[in-house]
C-alpha positions as semicolon CSV with decimal commas, in nm:
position;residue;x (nm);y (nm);z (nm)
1;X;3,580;6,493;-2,166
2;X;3,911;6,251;-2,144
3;X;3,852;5,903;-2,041
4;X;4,100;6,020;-1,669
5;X;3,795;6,287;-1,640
6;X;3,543;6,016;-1,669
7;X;3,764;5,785;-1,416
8;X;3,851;6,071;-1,109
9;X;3,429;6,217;-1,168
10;X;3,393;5,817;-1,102
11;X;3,614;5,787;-0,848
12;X;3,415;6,085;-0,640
13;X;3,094;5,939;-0,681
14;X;3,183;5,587;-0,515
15;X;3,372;5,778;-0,242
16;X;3,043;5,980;-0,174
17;X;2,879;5,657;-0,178
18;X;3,043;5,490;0,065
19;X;3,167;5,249;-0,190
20;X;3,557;5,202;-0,291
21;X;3,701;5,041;-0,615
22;X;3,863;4,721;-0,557
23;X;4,207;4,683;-0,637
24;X;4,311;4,404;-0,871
25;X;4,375;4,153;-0,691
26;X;4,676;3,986;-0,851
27;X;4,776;3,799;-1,162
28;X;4,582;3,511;-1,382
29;X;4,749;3,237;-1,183
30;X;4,621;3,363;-0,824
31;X;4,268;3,418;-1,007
32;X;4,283;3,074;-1,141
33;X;4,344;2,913;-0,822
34;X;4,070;3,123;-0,627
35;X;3,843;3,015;-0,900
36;X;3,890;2,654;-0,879
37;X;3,861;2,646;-0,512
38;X;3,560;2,827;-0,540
39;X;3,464;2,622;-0,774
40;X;3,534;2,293;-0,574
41;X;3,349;2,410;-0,277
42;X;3,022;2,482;-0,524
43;X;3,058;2,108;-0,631
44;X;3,099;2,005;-0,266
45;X;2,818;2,208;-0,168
46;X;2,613;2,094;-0,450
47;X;2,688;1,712;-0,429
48;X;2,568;1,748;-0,040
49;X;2,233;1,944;-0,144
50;X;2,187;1,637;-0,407
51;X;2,258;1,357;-0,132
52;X;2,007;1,606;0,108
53;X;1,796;1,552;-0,138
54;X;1,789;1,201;-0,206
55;X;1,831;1,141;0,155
56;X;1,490;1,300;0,221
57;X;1,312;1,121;-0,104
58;X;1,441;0,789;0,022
59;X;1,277;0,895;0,420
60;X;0,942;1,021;0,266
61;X;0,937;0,680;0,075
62;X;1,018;0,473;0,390
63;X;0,769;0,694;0,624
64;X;0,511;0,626;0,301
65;X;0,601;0,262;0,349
66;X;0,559;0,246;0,747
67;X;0,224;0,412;0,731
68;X;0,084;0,153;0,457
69;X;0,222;-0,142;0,641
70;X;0,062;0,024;0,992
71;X;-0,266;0,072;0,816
72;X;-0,283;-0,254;0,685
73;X;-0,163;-0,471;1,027
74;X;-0,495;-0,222;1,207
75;X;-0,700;-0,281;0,952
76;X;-0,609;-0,667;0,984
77;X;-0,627;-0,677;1,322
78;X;-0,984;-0,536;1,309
79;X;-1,059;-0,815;0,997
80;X;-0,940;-1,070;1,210
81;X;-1,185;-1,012;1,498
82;X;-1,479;-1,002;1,203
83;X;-1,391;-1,352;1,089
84;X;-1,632;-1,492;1,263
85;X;-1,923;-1,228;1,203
86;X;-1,822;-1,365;0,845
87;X;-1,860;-1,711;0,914
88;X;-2,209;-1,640;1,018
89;X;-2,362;-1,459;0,728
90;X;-2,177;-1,738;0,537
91;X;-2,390;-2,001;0,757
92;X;-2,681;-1,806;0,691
93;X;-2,673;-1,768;0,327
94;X;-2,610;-2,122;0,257
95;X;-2,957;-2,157;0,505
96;X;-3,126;-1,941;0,294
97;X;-3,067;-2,056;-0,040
98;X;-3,169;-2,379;0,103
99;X;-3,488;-2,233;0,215
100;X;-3,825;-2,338;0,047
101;X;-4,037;-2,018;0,072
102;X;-4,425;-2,019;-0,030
103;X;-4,471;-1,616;-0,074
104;X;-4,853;-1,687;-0,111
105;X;-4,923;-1,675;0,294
106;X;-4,847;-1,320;0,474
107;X;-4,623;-1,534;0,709
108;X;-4,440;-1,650;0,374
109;X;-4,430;-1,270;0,278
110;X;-4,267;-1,176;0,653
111;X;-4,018;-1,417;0,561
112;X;-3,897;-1,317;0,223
113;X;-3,865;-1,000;0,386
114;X;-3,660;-1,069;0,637
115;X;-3,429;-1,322;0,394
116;X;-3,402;-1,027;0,215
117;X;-3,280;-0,768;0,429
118;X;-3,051;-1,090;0,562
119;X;-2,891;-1,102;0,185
120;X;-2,912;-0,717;0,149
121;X;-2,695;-0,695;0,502
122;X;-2,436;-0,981;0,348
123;X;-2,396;-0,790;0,065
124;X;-2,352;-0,466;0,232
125;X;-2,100;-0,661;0,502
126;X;-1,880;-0,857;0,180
127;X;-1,854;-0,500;-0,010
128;X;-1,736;-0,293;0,267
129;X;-1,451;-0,591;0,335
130;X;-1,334;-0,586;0,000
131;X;-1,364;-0,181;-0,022
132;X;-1,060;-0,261;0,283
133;X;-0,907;-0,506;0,101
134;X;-1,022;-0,797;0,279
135;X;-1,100;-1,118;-0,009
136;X;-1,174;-1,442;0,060
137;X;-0,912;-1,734;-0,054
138;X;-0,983;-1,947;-0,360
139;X;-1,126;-2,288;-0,202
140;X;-1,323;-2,532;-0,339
141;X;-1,231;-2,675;-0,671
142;X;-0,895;-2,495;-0,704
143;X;-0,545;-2,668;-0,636
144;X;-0,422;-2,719;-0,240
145;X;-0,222;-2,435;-0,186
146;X;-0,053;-2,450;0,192
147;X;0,004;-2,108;0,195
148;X;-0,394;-2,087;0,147
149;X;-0,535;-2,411;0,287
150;X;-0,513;-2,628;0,617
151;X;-0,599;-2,985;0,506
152;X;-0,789;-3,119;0,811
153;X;-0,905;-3,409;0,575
154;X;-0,769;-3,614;0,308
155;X;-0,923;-3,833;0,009
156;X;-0,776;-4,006;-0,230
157;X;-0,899;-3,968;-0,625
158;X;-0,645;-4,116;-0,902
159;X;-0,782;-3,932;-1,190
160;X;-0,650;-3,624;-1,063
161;X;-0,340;-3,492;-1,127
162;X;-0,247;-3,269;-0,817
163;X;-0,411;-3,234;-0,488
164;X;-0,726;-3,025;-0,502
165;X;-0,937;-2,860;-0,255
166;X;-1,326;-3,088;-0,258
167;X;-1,430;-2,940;0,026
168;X;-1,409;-2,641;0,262
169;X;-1,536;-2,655;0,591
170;X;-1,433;-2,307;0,707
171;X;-1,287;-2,058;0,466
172;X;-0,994;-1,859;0,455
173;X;-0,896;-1,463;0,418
174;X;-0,635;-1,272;0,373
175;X;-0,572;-0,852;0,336
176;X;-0,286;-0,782;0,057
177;X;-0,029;-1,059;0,075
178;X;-0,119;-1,115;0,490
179;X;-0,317;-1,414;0,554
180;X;-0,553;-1,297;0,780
181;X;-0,675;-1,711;0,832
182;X;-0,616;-2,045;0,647
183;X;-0,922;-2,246;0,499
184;X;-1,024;-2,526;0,643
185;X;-1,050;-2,789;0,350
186;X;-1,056;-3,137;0,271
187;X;-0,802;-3,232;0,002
188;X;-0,841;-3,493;-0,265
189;X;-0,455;-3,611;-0,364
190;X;-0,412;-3,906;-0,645
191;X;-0,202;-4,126;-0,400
């Protein structure tokens, strides 16, 4: 067979088909110019899926964002109200390692039992707070901060170099970078 015979037996099996042979369509130039239009519109396209894209990334970041910071205000909220639930076991720990207990009497016994189950209940309270993020703000013995502390007291000590926290009378919190309350301190200052 001639290479026409293979081209007409073609020919009759893409008009039984349903199919027809496309014409050429014109010369290099017209192809070239199709092409680059094409072309153009693929990079349009393409830029706009990319900008989609990046669109979205930067939306699931702020939504990410949004959710965190909502968490955190509830959770501070809730922290908040606890402050002085706190304060209490704070009052009562200081009570009890105050305490003289004699463990030889059963009423001594009763005692140290319930101190116990006091501490154990502190403990369990302070670790569940900080599980949530909730820590308490350096007081006592560190430098007057008054992002951290409300001097409601001052004394004066010249062999310091900086103010510094001698006392705290109520202490503070904060969850993250939110203060969640001030401390209450008395400041020593060298002037």
């Amino acid at each position: 067979m001639s290479g026409s015979g293979q081209d007409s037996e073609g020919t009759e099996n893409a008009e039984k088909s349903g199919a027809t042979i496309a014409e050429p369509v014109g010369d290099a130039a017209t192809l070239q110019a199709a092409l680059a239009e094409v072309t153009q519109k693929f990079n349009e396209t393409n830029d706009r899926m990319y900008r989609i894209a990046a669109d979205f990334e930067n939306s699931r970041k702020r939504w990410e964002k949004e959710k965190s910071d909502l968490k955190s205000y509830c959770i501070s909220e809730f922290a908040r109200d606890l402050l002085p639930v706190i304060d209490s076991f704070d009052k009562a720990m200081t009570a009890i390692e105050q305490l003289t207990l004699n463990v030889d009497t059963e009423e001594g016994k009763q005692v140290a039992s319930i101190v116990e189950g006091v501490q154990l209940v502190s403990k369990v309270f302070a670790d569940t707070l900080k599980k949530h993020g909730v820590e308490k703000l350096p007081g006592r013995g560190e430098a007057f901060n008054p992002n951290f502390h409300n001097a409601i007291a001052k004394t004066v000590d010249t062999t310091l170099q900086q103010e510094m926290v001698v006392d705290e009378f109520l202490a503070g919190y904060r969850i993250g970078e939110r203060i969640l309350r001030t401390a209450m301190v008395r400041v020593a200052s060298p002037d």
